[in-house]
Coordinates of N, CA and C in Angstrom, one line a residue:
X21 N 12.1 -16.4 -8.0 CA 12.4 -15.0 -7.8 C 12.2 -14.2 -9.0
X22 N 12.0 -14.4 -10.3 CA 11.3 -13.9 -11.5 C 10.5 -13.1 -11.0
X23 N 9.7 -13.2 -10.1 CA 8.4 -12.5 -10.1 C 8.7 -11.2 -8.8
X24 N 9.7 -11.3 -8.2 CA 9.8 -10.2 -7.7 C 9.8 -8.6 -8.5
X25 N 10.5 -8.6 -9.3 CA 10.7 -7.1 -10.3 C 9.6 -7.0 -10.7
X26 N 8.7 -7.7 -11.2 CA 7.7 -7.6 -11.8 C 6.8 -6.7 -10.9
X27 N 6.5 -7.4 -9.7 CA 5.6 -7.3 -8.7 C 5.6 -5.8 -8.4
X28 N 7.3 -5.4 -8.0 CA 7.6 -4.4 -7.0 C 7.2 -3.3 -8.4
X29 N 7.3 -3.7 -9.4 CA 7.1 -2.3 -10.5 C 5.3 -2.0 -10.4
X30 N 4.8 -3.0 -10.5 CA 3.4 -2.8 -10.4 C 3.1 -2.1 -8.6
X31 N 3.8 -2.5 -8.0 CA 3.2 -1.9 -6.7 C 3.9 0.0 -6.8
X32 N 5.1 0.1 -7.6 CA 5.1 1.6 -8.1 C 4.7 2.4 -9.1
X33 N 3.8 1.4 -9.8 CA 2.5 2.0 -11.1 C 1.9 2.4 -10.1
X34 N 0.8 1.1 -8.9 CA -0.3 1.3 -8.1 C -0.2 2.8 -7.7
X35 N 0.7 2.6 -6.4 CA 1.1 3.4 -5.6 C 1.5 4.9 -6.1
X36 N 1.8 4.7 -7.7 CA 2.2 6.6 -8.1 C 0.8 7.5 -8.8
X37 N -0.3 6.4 -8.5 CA -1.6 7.2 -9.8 C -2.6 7.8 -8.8
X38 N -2.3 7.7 -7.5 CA -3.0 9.0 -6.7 C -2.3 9.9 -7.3
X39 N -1.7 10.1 -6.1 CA -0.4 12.0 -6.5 C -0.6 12.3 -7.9
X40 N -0.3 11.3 -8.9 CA -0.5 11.6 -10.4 C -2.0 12.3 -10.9
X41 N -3.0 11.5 -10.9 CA -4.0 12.1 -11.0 C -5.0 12.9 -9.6
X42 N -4.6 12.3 -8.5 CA -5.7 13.2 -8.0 C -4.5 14.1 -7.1
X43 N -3.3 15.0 -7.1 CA -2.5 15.3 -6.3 C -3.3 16.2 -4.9
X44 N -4.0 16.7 -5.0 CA -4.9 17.4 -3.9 C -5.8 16.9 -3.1
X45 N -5.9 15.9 -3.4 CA -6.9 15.2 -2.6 C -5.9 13.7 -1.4
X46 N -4.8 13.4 -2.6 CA -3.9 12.7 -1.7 C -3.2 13.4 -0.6
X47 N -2.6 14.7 -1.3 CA -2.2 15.5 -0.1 C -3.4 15.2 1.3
X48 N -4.6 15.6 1.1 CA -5.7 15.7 2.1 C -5.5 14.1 3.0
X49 N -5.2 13.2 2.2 CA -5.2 12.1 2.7 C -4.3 11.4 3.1
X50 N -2.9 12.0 3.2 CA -1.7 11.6 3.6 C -1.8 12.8 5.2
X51 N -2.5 14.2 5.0 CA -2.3 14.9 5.9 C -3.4 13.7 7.4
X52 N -4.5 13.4 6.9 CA -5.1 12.6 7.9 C -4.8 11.7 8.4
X53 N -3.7 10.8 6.8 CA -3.3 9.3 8.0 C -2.1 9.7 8.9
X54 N -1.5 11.1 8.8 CA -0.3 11.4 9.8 C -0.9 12.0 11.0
X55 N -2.1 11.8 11.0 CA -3.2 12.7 12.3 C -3.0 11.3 13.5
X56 N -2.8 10.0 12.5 CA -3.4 9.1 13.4 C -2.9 8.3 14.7
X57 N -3.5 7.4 15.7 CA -2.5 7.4 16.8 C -1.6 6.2 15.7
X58 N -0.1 6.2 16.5 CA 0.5 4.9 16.1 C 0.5 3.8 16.2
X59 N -0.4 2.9 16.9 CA -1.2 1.9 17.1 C -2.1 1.9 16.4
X60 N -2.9 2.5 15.6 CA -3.7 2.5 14.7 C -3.2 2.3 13.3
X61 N -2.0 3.1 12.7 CA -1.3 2.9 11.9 C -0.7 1.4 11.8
X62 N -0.2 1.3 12.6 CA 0.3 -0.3 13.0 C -0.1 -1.7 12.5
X63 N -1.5 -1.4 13.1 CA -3.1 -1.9 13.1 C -2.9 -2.1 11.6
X64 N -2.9 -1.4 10.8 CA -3.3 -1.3 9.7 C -2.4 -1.9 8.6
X65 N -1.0 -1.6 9.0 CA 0.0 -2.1 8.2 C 0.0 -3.7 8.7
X66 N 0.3 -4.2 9.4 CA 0.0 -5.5 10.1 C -1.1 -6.2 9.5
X67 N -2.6 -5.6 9.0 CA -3.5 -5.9 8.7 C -3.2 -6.1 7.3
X68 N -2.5 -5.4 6.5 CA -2.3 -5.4 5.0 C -1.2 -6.5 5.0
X69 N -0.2 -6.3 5.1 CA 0.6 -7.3 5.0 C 0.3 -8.8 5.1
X70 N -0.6 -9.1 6.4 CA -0.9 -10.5 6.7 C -2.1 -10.8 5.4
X71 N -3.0 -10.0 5.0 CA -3.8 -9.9 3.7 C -2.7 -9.9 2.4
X72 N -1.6 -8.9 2.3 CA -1.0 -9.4 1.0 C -0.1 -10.7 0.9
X73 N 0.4 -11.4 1.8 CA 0.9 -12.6 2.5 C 0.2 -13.4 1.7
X74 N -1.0 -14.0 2.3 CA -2.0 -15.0 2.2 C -2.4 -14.6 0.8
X75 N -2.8 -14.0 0.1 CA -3.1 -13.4 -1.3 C -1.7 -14.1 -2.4
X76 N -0.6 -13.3 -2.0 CA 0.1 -13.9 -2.6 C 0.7 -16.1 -2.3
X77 N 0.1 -16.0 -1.4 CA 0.4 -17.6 -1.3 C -0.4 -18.1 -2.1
X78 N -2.1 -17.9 -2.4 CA -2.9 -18.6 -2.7 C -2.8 -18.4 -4.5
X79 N -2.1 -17.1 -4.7 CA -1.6 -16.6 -6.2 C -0.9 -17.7 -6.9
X80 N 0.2 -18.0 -6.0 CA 1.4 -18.3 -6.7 C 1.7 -20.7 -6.4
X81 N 0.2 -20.8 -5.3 CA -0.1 -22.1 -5.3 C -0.7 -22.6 -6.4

């Protein structure tokens, strides 16, 4: 469990250098993924997760 803090900091480095550097264009792109149906969203988070899942298995084998 070491590697949790670590992880979750880098996923709020990742995740803060849109807004930081491009803030106008994220806005643009936060306004479109809120356009979308919720099955699509879904779709997508379902999609990433089962991708960061397996990623991280094959990481940490």
């Amino acid at each position: 469990m070491d590697w949790l803090w670590p992880a979750l900091a880098i996923v709020c480095i990742i995740e803060g250098l849109g807004p930081l550097l491009i803030p106008n264009r994220w806005r643009l792109y936060l306004l479109e993924i809120s356009q979308q149906p919720t099955n699509h969203l879904r779709q997508i988070g379902g999609a990433l997760v089962v991708i960061g899942t397996i990623s991280l298995f094959f990481l940490i084998s």
